[in-house]
Amino acid sequence: MSATTAPRVETPFQRFVSEFFASKLAVVGLVVISAIILVAVLAPWIAPQDPYDLAVLDIMDGRLEPGSQGGSGITYWLGTDDQGRDMLSGIMYGLRISLLVGVGSAVLAAAVGATLGLLAAYVGGKTDTVIMRLVDLQLSFPAILAALMILAFLGKGIMNVVFAIVVVEWAYYARTVRGNALVERQREYIEAARCLALPPRRILFGHLLPNCLPPLIVVATMQIARAIALEATLSFLGLGVPITEPSLGLLISNGYEYMLSGKYWISFYPGIALLVTIVAINLVGDQLRDVLNPRLKK
Amino acid sequence: MALYLIRRLMQSGFVLIAMSLLVFLGVYAVGDPVEILISPDADQEERERAVRALGLDLPLWHQYLVFLGRALQGDLGRSFVFNEPAIQLILQRMPATLELAFGAMFISVLIGLPLGLYAGLRPDGRLSKTIMAGSILGFSLPSFWVGLMLIMLFAVQLGWLPSTGRGETAMLFGIRWSFLTGDGLAHILLPAINLSLFKISLVIRLTRAGVRETMLMDYVKFARAKGLTPFRVTFVHVFKNIMIPVVTVLGLELGGTIAFSVVTESVFAWPGMGKLIIDSINVLDRPVIVAYLMMIVLMFIVINLLVDLVYTLLDPRVRLEGKA
């Protein structure tokens, strides 16, 4: 912002940026994620077809091979599904739902988990024991099982899937934040804040939380990838999103029955989109972990 | 030790009761219990009689105690679809799931161990880097999609292996097993590979880390200094020591594998308990859902308990902590 060009001290954020961009793989991941987000956001404007508009769909174009031309002159680059829906458009719209569920549930889980983790570390005693026992219990059951249990009772639906993922994932955040907060709690600035008789809420969220952010961000990145994969798996099993809001997992599931007759593309391409998304997020997450890990700092 | 055991057992019992309460509330409080437990074509009078017979007019806490009492006697209701006791249904399908899970474990060791060993012995080799990159892929590939692709490649395009089902089975100890017949083995191969993908990656990483650590140990250096062949050093001195963490982690993973077979069984139409639970959820066969959840929770509690106990036996530090 300032016009002076005097040599400036590198801010921590600038150092973080330059360290992050040191890995080519992570940069590729970041570029891919940005492209995917852009496609998902812009889907209604850039998709060749509106897959929800039944007036556009031509059932005669059902199950066409990739690259074939439809009755209305449109080229289906990735083929069509049984309803004559353009797969490319379907994937673009599916990405919206997959990303929304993945990011939304990961952020919610982060809010719940971080709050409980902070409380456990700051209050200690019985609160700490109870919260950490819950964490242990949660982590000793596989994610798929816990999610299955919740959806068996609640039934399908986007909000139910989000709720299930939050229940599955909050424990990871709570454990990470608690571990970090236990260390930070001993620092002078917390003591100073306490001597100023600040309300506990302000100490927790104004002072403790910002200093626990780096590991929280790393966990959140990884958990977004996990959430997207979990949602896809649940939707594939028929327990996730409803057919009116097809995510990538549901698209793959739709192609399942046509797979045995050799019509691979209905399941194949949504799977590739899912795979690329997950791998790209993991690549970025890996690099974030290396850069933000204080133990690896010189 | 006895004190620790008692404490640990009490903890497990507490968890089991807490989970049963959750399952009970999920079925009896969230859903309408009358609809769940009484067949939909019953008339009004029949309904009321059934409500009284099932004790649904009692207060909720009383109902829970009744539910708990029945569960303790192994009665978790009858399936609406099969009209058989739910527990029996699940037990019938358990061998298929166990067979699949152990098959996946076996494959993960068979493939993961040699690859991990190689990557650990030559950490900078090109092949090692490829193996490690592949293991990252194994962690992030959506497993159900890989299953579909396996079916497409090996069953549809190449036609080498059957795509779904269990194939021919043979009897052993009064239970039907697929792995005893050639046809059954052909059927189990694809689902077992699919289920093992994640674990192969895990074994590769564990083995590689173990080898790299162990190679720096004094006893390995000494063995080499003695002039033992690299083969003997690797397979006697190093191998024995890396097996401990690998076996431990695989043991811990068994429960997760059984749970995750829900996905694999659905993809390959493998008639195990995972497929049963998904089908039951889709047709709202609630007694089976409840029975499955209670059984799997029980199984997990037992596995966790066993792992903790084995640790206590192997590592005295855990025992001391338990006493403090």
XYZ file of C-alpha atoms in Angstrom:
622
model
C 0.000 0.000 0.000
C 2.768 2.471 0.914
C 4.708 4.123 -1.857
C 8.094 3.688 -0.197
C 10.314 1.002 -1.625
C 12.632 0.737 1.339
C 13.625 -2.845 2.180
C 10.929 -4.220 4.434
C 11.064 -6.950 7.003
C 9.329 -10.074 5.779
C 6.059 -10.513 7.664
C 5.205 -14.001 8.917
C 2.472 -14.185 6.310
C 4.879 -13.376 3.492
C 7.286 -15.993 4.763
C 4.444 -18.478 4.877
C 3.489 -17.684 1.289
C 7.017 -18.005 -0.042
C 7.564 -21.277 1.833
C 4.291 -22.664 0.576
C 5.127 -21.898 -3.039
C 8.475 -23.684 -2.717
C 6.783 -26.989 -3.484
C 5.756 -27.360 -7.112
C 3.340 -30.167 -6.298
C 1.497 -28.019 -3.750
C 1.242 -25.164 -6.246
C -0.238 -27.549 -8.798
C -2.707 -28.696 -6.132
C -3.635 -25.111 -5.338
C -4.147 -24.246 -9.010
C -6.309 -27.343 -9.514
C -8.411 -26.560 -6.433
C -8.900 -22.979 -7.588
C -9.982 -24.194 -11.014
C -12.396 -26.692 -9.463
C -13.912 -24.062 -7.179
C -14.244 -21.696 -10.134
C -15.989 -24.355 -12.222
C -18.323 -25.216 -9.346
C -19.249 -21.598 -8.691
C -19.683 -20.706 -12.356
C -21.435 -23.964 -13.326
C -24.797 -22.358 -14.226
C -23.060 -20.055 -16.700
C -20.379 -22.294 -18.219
C -22.048 -25.719 -18.243
C -23.163 -26.726 -21.768
C -26.558 -27.761 -20.398
C -28.703 -27.261 -17.316
C -28.943 -30.860 -16.050
C -31.972 -30.038 -13.887
C -34.015 -28.446 -16.654
C -36.144 -31.347 -17.877
C -37.171 -29.356 -20.939
C -33.604 -29.430 -22.252
C -33.072 -33.128 -21.666
C -33.766 -35.460 -24.523
C -34.403 -39.026 -23.427
C -33.432 -40.114 -26.941
C -29.906 -38.968 -26.130
C -29.719 -41.408 -23.197
C -26.472 -43.305 -22.571
C -24.583 -41.827 -25.485
C -20.864 -42.456 -25.655
C -18.401 -39.653 -24.900
C -17.888 -37.340 -27.823
C -21.122 -38.219 -29.592
C -23.518 -35.661 -30.953
C -27.021 -35.262 -29.560
C -30.290 -34.682 -31.410
C -30.214 -30.938 -30.740
C -26.722 -30.596 -32.184
C -24.961 -30.418 -28.805
C -21.779 -32.469 -28.433
C -21.610 -34.601 -25.275
C -17.872 -34.627 -24.569
C -18.203 -37.001 -21.620
C -21.299 -38.850 -22.809
C -24.778 -38.843 -21.282
C -26.522 -40.740 -18.482
C -29.744 -42.747 -18.736
C -31.874 -39.572 -18.725
C -29.946 -38.069 -21.627
C -28.183 -35.684 -19.257
C -24.827 -34.300 -20.348
C -22.252 -35.820 -17.977
C -19.937 -32.817 -18.167
C -22.720 -30.511 -16.972
C -23.784 -33.082 -14.404
C -20.254 -33.182 -12.990
C -20.013 -29.383 -12.839
C -23.276 -29.189 -10.890
C -22.318 -32.228 -8.809
C -19.086 -30.514 -7.787
C -21.137 -27.671 -6.306
C -22.964 -30.035 -3.977
C -19.904 -32.120 -3.121
C -17.841 -29.033 -2.299
C -20.676 -27.386 -0.390
C -21.230 -30.444 1.796
C -17.499 -31.074 2.237
C -16.482 -27.531 3.116
C -19.646 -26.759 5.067
C -19.412 -29.795 7.309
C -15.666 -29.436 7.806
C -16.080 -25.796 8.878
C -18.965 -26.641 11.224
C -17.007 -29.524 12.699
C -14.047 -27.166 13.166
C -16.237 -24.698 15.066
C -17.648 -27.384 17.361
C -14.366 -29.249 17.805
C -12.243 -26.150 18.372
C -14.653 -24.774 20.963
C -14.715 -28.027 22.905
C -10.953 -28.443 22.578
C -10.342 -24.929 23.917
C -12.748 -25.519 26.792
C -11.072 -28.818 27.667
C -7.640 -27.223 27.739
C -8.608 -24.009 29.497
C -11.043 -25.271 32.124
C -9.315 -28.611 32.684
C -10.408 -30.969 35.458
C -13.692 -32.815 34.981
C -14.626 -30.881 31.823
C -11.364 -31.936 30.240
C -11.855 -35.573 31.232
C -15.403 -35.745 29.907
C -14.582 -34.071 26.590
C -11.478 -36.148 25.993
C -13.282 -39.391 26.852
C -15.857 -38.470 24.220
C -13.038 -37.818 21.759
C -11.488 -41.223 22.514
C -14.841 -42.919 22.110
C -15.492 -41.159 18.813
C -12.068 -41.979 17.413
C -12.281 -45.642 18.353
C -15.210 -46.132 15.959
C -14.580 -45.961 12.220
C -16.040 -42.889 10.512
C -18.167 -44.871 8.097
C -19.829 -46.737 10.945
C -20.708 -43.662 12.978
C -22.073 -41.929 9.882
C -24.071 -45.016 8.959
C -25.590 -45.122 12.418
C -26.712 -41.495 12.316
C -28.132 -41.689 8.804
C -29.923 -44.940 9.604
C -31.930 -42.993 12.173
C -32.266 -39.619 10.475
C -32.706 -40.737 6.869
C -31.106 -39.088 3.854
C -30.854 -35.375 3.143
C -28.101 -32.803 2.820
C -28.454 -31.459 6.364
C -28.408 -34.981 7.794
C -25.230 -35.806 5.897
C -23.617 -32.605 7.141
C -24.675 -33.436 10.692
C -23.263 -36.969 10.382
C -19.930 -35.678 9.084
C -19.724 -33.093 11.862
C -20.304 -35.815 14.460
C -17.619 -37.960 12.837
C -15.018 -35.210 12.461
C -15.287 -32.876 15.450
C -13.054 -35.106 17.570
C -10.007 -34.569 15.342
C -10.279 -30.806 15.751
C -10.905 -31.051 19.482
C -7.819 -33.202 20.005
C -5.588 -30.948 17.898
C -6.772 -27.693 19.441
C -6.612 -29.035 22.990
C -3.031 -30.207 22.525
C -1.992 -26.831 21.221
C -4.034 -24.831 23.726
C -2.491 -26.737 26.643
C 0.904 -25.394 25.595
C -0.310 -21.883 24.808
C -2.173 -21.630 28.113
C 1.144 -21.519 29.970
C 2.363 -18.488 28.015
C 2.666 -15.024 29.527
C 0.101 -13.362 27.303
C -2.622 -15.605 28.656
C -1.505 -14.842 32.183
C -1.557 -11.143 31.331
C -5.051 -11.465 29.916
C -6.159 -13.206 33.076
C -4.607 -10.545 35.292
C -6.580 -7.962 33.335
C -9.652 -9.929 34.440
C -10.848 -10.358 30.881
C -13.951 -12.541 30.575
C -13.083 -16.200 29.841
C -14.865 -16.000 26.512
C -12.551 -13.272 25.374
C -9.454 -15.118 26.553
C -10.577 -18.298 24.804
C -11.601 -16.867 21.456
C -9.640 -13.629 21.365
C -6.307 -14.813 22.693
C -6.071 -18.600 22.805
C -7.838 -19.486 19.552
C -5.794 -17.299 17.173
C -2.639 -18.938 18.492
C -4.039 -22.413 17.872
C -4.988 -21.599 14.280
C -2.032 -23.062 12.303
C -2.587 -26.717 13.287
C -6.331 -26.144 13.058
C -5.985 -25.021 9.435
C -3.909 -28.095 8.586
C -6.456 -30.455 10.133
C -9.311 -28.593 8.439
C -7.732 -28.978 4.985
C -7.327 -32.727 5.422
C -10.800 -33.065 6.891
C -12.404 -31.261 3.936
C -10.952 -33.948 1.662
C -12.198 -36.646 4.027
C -15.635 -35.062 4.246
C -15.965 -34.956 0.461
C -14.941 -38.613 0.202
C -17.274 -39.632 3.024
C -20.222 -37.790 1.504
C -19.565 -39.466 -1.853
C -19.397 -42.880 -0.195
C -22.614 -42.332 1.750
C -24.400 -41.029 -1.341
C -23.176 -44.034 -3.293
C -24.691 -46.307 -0.644
C -27.985 -44.460 -1.054
C -27.820 -42.895 2.398
C -26.490 -39.473 1.483
C -27.921 -36.666 -0.597
C -31.380 -37.052 -2.207
C -31.682 -37.581 -5.980
C -32.871 -34.021 -6.432
C -29.408 -32.809 -5.423
C -26.986 -35.193 -7.125
C -23.442 -34.928 -5.795
C -20.524 -36.698 -7.469
C -21.117 -39.777 -5.329
C -24.704 -40.031 -6.493
C -23.672 -39.622 -10.139
C -21.257 -42.527 -9.724
C -23.989 -44.552 -8.075
C -26.360 -43.838 -11.000
C -23.854 -45.313 -13.422
C -23.405 -48.492 -11.377
C -26.156 -50.478 -13.087
C -24.948 -49.546 -16.567
C -21.382 -50.505 -15.785
C -22.004 -54.213 -16.281
C -23.140 -53.556 -19.851
C -19.890 -51.746 -20.588
C -21.217 -48.164 -20.326
C -18.340 -47.049 -18.161
C -18.490 -43.257 -18.603
C -21.498 -42.602 -16.380
C -19.495 -43.709 -13.332
C -15.982 -43.131 -14.602
C -15.840 -39.372 -15.161
C -17.578 -38.246 -11.955
C -15.115 -40.531 -10.142
C -12.175 -38.856 -11.864
C -13.532 -35.447 -10.819
C -13.867 -36.701 -7.236
C -10.376 -38.195 -7.281
C -8.725 -35.059 -8.676
C -10.487 -32.892 -6.076
C -9.435 -35.084 -3.158
C -5.831 -35.514 -4.310
C -5.447 -31.762 -4.960
C -6.733 -30.877 -1.485
C -4.429 -33.461 0.084
C -1.414 -32.086 -1.799
C -2.117 -28.597 -0.467
C -2.777 -29.986 3.000
C 0.536 -31.873 3.016
C 2.472 -28.738 2.175
C 0.529 -26.654 4.703
C 1.437 -29.180 7.375
C 5.115 -28.943 6.507
C 5.117 -25.151 6.381
C 2.991 -24.532 9.464
C 4.664 -27.144 11.658
C 6.650 -25.182 14.262
C 8.967 -28.130 14.853
C 10.287 -27.899 11.306
C 10.950 -24.124 11.557
C 14.526 -23.027 11.425
C -3.449 -56.155 37.127
C -6.763 -57.498 38.430
C -7.739 -53.994 39.496
C -6.868 -52.637 36.070
C -8.875 -55.385 34.422
C -11.921 -54.657 36.557
C -11.688 -50.936 35.867
C -11.314 -51.519 32.158
C -14.250 -53.956 32.106
C -16.412 -51.451 33.954
C -15.470 -48.777 31.422
C -16.418 -51.078 28.552
C -19.711 -51.914 30.215
C -20.409 -48.218 30.641
C -19.695 -47.531 26.968
C -21.932 -50.417 25.950
C -24.802 -49.098 28.057
C -24.305 -45.586 26.697
C -24.368 -46.895 23.129
C -27.474 -49.001 23.776
C -29.175 -45.884 25.122
C -28.220 -43.993 21.960
C -29.488 -46.758 19.697
C -32.651 -47.043 21.769
C -33.320 -43.315 21.590
C -32.535 -43.319 17.871
C -35.128 -45.972 17.118
C -37.746 -45.534 19.799
C -37.719 -41.803 20.369
C -36.790 -40.305 17.003
C -38.913 -42.564 14.823
C -42.479 -43.603 15.563
C -42.066 -46.910 17.407
C -45.498 -48.164 16.424
C -44.688 -47.831 12.758
C -41.318 -49.413 13.312
C -42.398 -52.416 15.318
C -45.871 -53.211 14.026
C -46.546 -54.277 10.478
C -48.098 -51.445 8.432
C -51.253 -53.383 7.468
C -52.448 -53.873 11.055
C -55.841 -52.258 11.871
C -56.537 -49.859 14.753
C -57.554 -52.463 17.321
C -54.632 -54.688 16.480
C -52.371 -51.689 16.848
C -53.587 -50.841 20.323
C -53.257 -54.421 21.442
C -49.726 -54.546 20.075
C -48.831 -51.233 21.716
C -49.830 -52.684 25.067
C -48.187 -56.032 24.391
C -44.936 -54.326 23.438
C -45.128 -52.092 26.501
C -45.171 -48.911 24.426
C -47.663 -47.317 26.846
C -45.036 -47.430 29.581
C -42.813 -44.401 30.349
C -39.685 -44.151 28.226
C -37.218 -45.148 30.968
C -39.254 -48.247 31.680
C -39.298 -49.135 27.996
C -35.539 -48.746 27.876
C -35.109 -51.190 30.759
C -37.330 -53.701 28.975
C -35.311 -53.225 25.776
C -32.082 -53.697 27.714
C -33.402 -56.823 29.423
C -34.402 -58.397 26.108
C -31.086 -57.401 24.507
C -29.208 -59.120 27.332
C -31.084 -62.308 26.527
C -30.014 -61.998 22.893
C -33.436 -60.860 21.691
C -33.256 -57.792 19.482
C -36.506 -58.306 17.628
C -37.514 -59.986 14.371
C -36.789 -58.746 10.889
C -39.860 -57.412 9.049
C -38.514 -58.577 5.711
C -37.195 -62.057 6.514
C -39.417 -62.751 9.542
C -36.451 -64.262 11.372
C -34.748 -63.154 14.567
C -32.493 -60.237 13.632
C -29.499 -61.620 15.511
C -29.741 -64.911 13.648
C -29.821 -63.091 10.304
C -26.675 -61.208 11.141
C -24.856 -64.254 12.461
C -25.681 -66.116 9.248
C -24.001 -63.431 7.179
C -21.048 -62.874 9.458
C -18.796 -65.611 7.974
C -18.968 -63.982 4.514
C -17.878 -60.645 5.977
C -15.125 -62.160 8.113
C -13.856 -64.110 5.145
C -13.687 -60.934 3.082
C -12.006 -58.934 5.848
C -9.343 -61.566 6.492
C -8.812 -61.982 2.757
C -8.183 -58.237 2.515
C -5.767 -58.379 5.479
C -3.887 -61.247 3.840
C -3.571 -59.401 0.529
C -2.435 -56.207 2.228
C 0.431 -58.078 3.909
C 1.250 -60.058 0.786
C 1.594 -56.929 -1.341
C 2.400 -54.234 1.208
C 5.231 -55.953 3.051
C 7.575 -56.629 0.086
C 6.920 -53.180 -1.396
C 7.504 -51.469 1.949
C 10.646 -53.502 2.508
C 12.026 -52.486 -0.867
C 11.146 -48.824 -0.352
C 12.807 -48.913 3.065
C 16.029 -50.565 1.864
C 16.433 -48.253 -1.150
C 14.754 -45.029 -0.020
C 16.137 -42.959 -2.888
C 15.501 -45.376 -5.723
C 13.145 -44.424 -8.494
C 10.954 -47.471 -7.879
C 10.728 -46.600 -4.175
C 9.494 -43.132 -4.991
C 6.892 -44.621 -7.302
C 5.792 -47.001 -4.551
C 5.441 -44.153 -2.053
C 3.493 -42.003 -4.523
C 1.249 -44.998 -5.148
C 0.645 -45.394 -1.433
C -0.536 -41.775 -1.217
C -2.985 -42.579 -3.979
C -4.161 -45.603 -1.990
C -5.060 -43.272 0.862
C -6.970 -40.754 -1.211
C -8.735 -42.917 -3.818
C -12.454 -43.179 -3.123
C -12.665 -46.899 -2.454
C -16.149 -47.529 -3.836
C -15.182 -45.970 -7.143
C -12.044 -48.098 -7.372
C -14.294 -51.107 -6.800
C -16.465 -50.088 -9.746
C -13.398 -49.630 -11.917
C -12.093 -53.082 -10.910
C -15.409 -54.594 -11.955
C -15.330 -52.708 -15.207
C -11.778 -53.706 -16.066
C -11.550 -57.306 -14.880
C -15.155 -58.449 -15.106
C -16.680 -56.483 -17.976
C -13.806 -55.622 -20.333
C -11.426 -58.521 -19.781
C -13.960 -61.028 -18.465
C -11.347 -62.712 -16.262
C -13.188 -62.608 -12.958
C -16.841 -62.648 -11.887
C -18.241 -59.250 -10.900
C -20.647 -59.989 -8.072
C -21.766 -62.571 -5.554
C -19.993 -65.199 -3.521
C -19.767 -68.054 -5.980
C -19.626 -71.675 -4.955
C -19.168 -72.357 -1.258
C -17.964 -75.371 0.685
C -18.887 -76.412 4.212
C -16.381 -76.312 7.057
C -17.434 -76.540 10.715
C -21.035 -76.243 9.527
C -20.464 -72.847 7.928
C -20.321 -72.025 4.222
C -17.001 -70.566 3.043
C -16.041 -69.250 -0.382
C -12.292 -69.561 -0.094
C -12.427 -73.365 -0.147
C -13.524 -73.626 -3.766
C -11.870 -72.357 -6.937
C -15.010 -70.555 -8.012
C -15.375 -68.964 -4.586
C -11.751 -67.798 -4.674
C -12.338 -66.165 -8.054
C -15.321 -64.355 -6.564
C -13.540 -63.151 -3.447
C -10.434 -61.850 -5.236
C -11.773 -58.523 -6.545
C -13.681 -57.470 -3.405
C -10.749 -58.460 -1.206
C -8.329 -56.411 -3.325
C -10.713 -53.471 -3.196
C -11.051 -53.676 0.565
C -7.290 -54.069 0.995
C -6.216 -50.958 -0.977
C -6.144 -48.662 2.029
C -4.389 -51.267 4.150
C -1.765 -51.984 1.488
C -0.785 -48.312 1.658
C -0.736 -48.487 5.431
C 1.482 -51.584 5.499
C 3.863 -50.064 2.924
C 4.305 -46.932 5.043
C 4.694 -48.800 8.324
C 7.180 -51.275 6.869
C 9.229 -48.585 5.179
C 9.413 -46.453 8.319
C 10.277 -49.535 10.385
C 13.041 -50.672 8.021
C 14.610 -47.233 7.860
C 14.641 -46.966 11.630
C 15.884 -50.492 12.240
C 18.718 -50.242 9.704
C 20.343 -47.588 11.891
C 20.259 -49.759 15.019
C 23.487 -51.010 16.536
C 22.504 -54.650 16.317
C 21.977 -54.351 12.570
C 25.298 -52.580 12.160
C 26.907 -55.306 14.235
C 25.304 -58.058 12.182
C 26.662 -56.466 9.030
C 30.076 -55.971 10.578
C 30.084 -59.682 11.414
C 29.935 -60.241 7.672
C 26.445 -61.750 7.521
C 24.892 -61.737 4.076
C 22.552 -58.794 3.376
C 19.813 -61.370 2.875
C 20.261 -62.742 6.395
C 20.485 -59.272 7.934
C 17.315 -58.160 6.193
C 15.169 -61.187 6.784
C 16.361 -62.260 10.213
C 17.486 -59.136 12.042
C 15.426 -56.389 10.480
C 12.323 -58.269 9.490
C 11.590 -59.736 12.910
C 11.664 -56.322 14.537
C 9.472 -54.506 12.062
C 6.807 -57.175 12.296
C 5.729 -56.031 15.781
C 4.274 -52.636 14.783
C 2.875 -54.020 11.525
C 1.014 -56.821 13.283
C -0.236 -54.461 16.001
C -1.626 -51.937 13.554
C -3.200 -54.628 11.402
C -4.883 -56.077 14.479
C -6.254 -52.632 15.301
C -7.409 -52.236 11.718
C -9.470 -55.439 11.759
C -12.509 -53.740 13.261
C -12.277 -50.894 10.775
C -11.990 -53.356 7.910
C -15.117 -55.185 9.001
C -16.971 -51.880 9.287
C -15.715 -50.604 5.954
C -16.695 -53.826 4.196
C -20.162 -52.222 4.143
C -18.981 -50.286 1.105
C -17.142 -53.113 -0.630
C -20.002 -55.544 -0.068
C -22.439 -53.081 -1.627
C -20.260 -52.618 -4.696
C -19.677 -56.334 -5.274
C -23.082 -57.550 -4.009
C -21.188 -59.683 -1.491
C -23.832 -61.254 0.769
C -22.276 -60.297 4.103
C -23.593 -58.356 7.068
C -22.540 -55.036 5.534
C -24.794 -55.579 2.541
C -27.534 -56.688 4.919
C -27.394 -53.457 6.927
C -27.494 -51.240 3.815
C -30.452 -53.179 2.427
C -32.153 -53.013 5.821
C -31.663 -49.257 6.055
C -33.116 -48.820 2.577
C -36.271 -50.787 3.417
C -36.378 -49.493 7.025
C -36.081 -52.957 8.551
C -35.351 -51.381 11.933
C -34.938 -54.472 14.112
C -32.084 -55.582 11.868
C -30.562 -52.089 11.967
C -30.668 -52.053 15.761
C -29.285 -55.573 16.004
C -26.440 -54.794 13.593
C -25.496 -51.614 15.416
C -25.543 -53.297 18.822
C -23.481 -56.236 17.567
C -20.885 -54.053 15.872
C -20.611 -51.794 18.927
C -20.107 -54.861 21.074
C -17.483 -56.146 18.664
C -15.592 -52.862 18.758
C -15.676 -52.707 22.518
C -14.298 -56.246 22.716
C -11.549 -55.490 20.172
C -10.546 -52.292 21.981
C -10.537 -54.123 25.300
C -8.402 -56.952 23.935
C -5.914 -54.542 22.380
C -5.580 -52.653 25.662
C -5.120 -55.871 27.603
C -2.486 -57.186 25.200
C -0.650 -53.882 25.511
C -0.731 -54.157 29.270
C 0.808 -57.587 29.060
C 3.481 -56.475 26.602
C 4.322 -53.080 28.016
C 4.628 -52.644 31.779
C 4.511 -48.842 31.465
C 0.815 -48.967 30.549
C 0.134 -51.096 33.617
C 1.788 -48.577 35.928
C -0.183 -45.726 34.420
C -3.382 -47.629 35.001
C -2.559 -47.976 38.690
C -1.780 -44.313 39.252
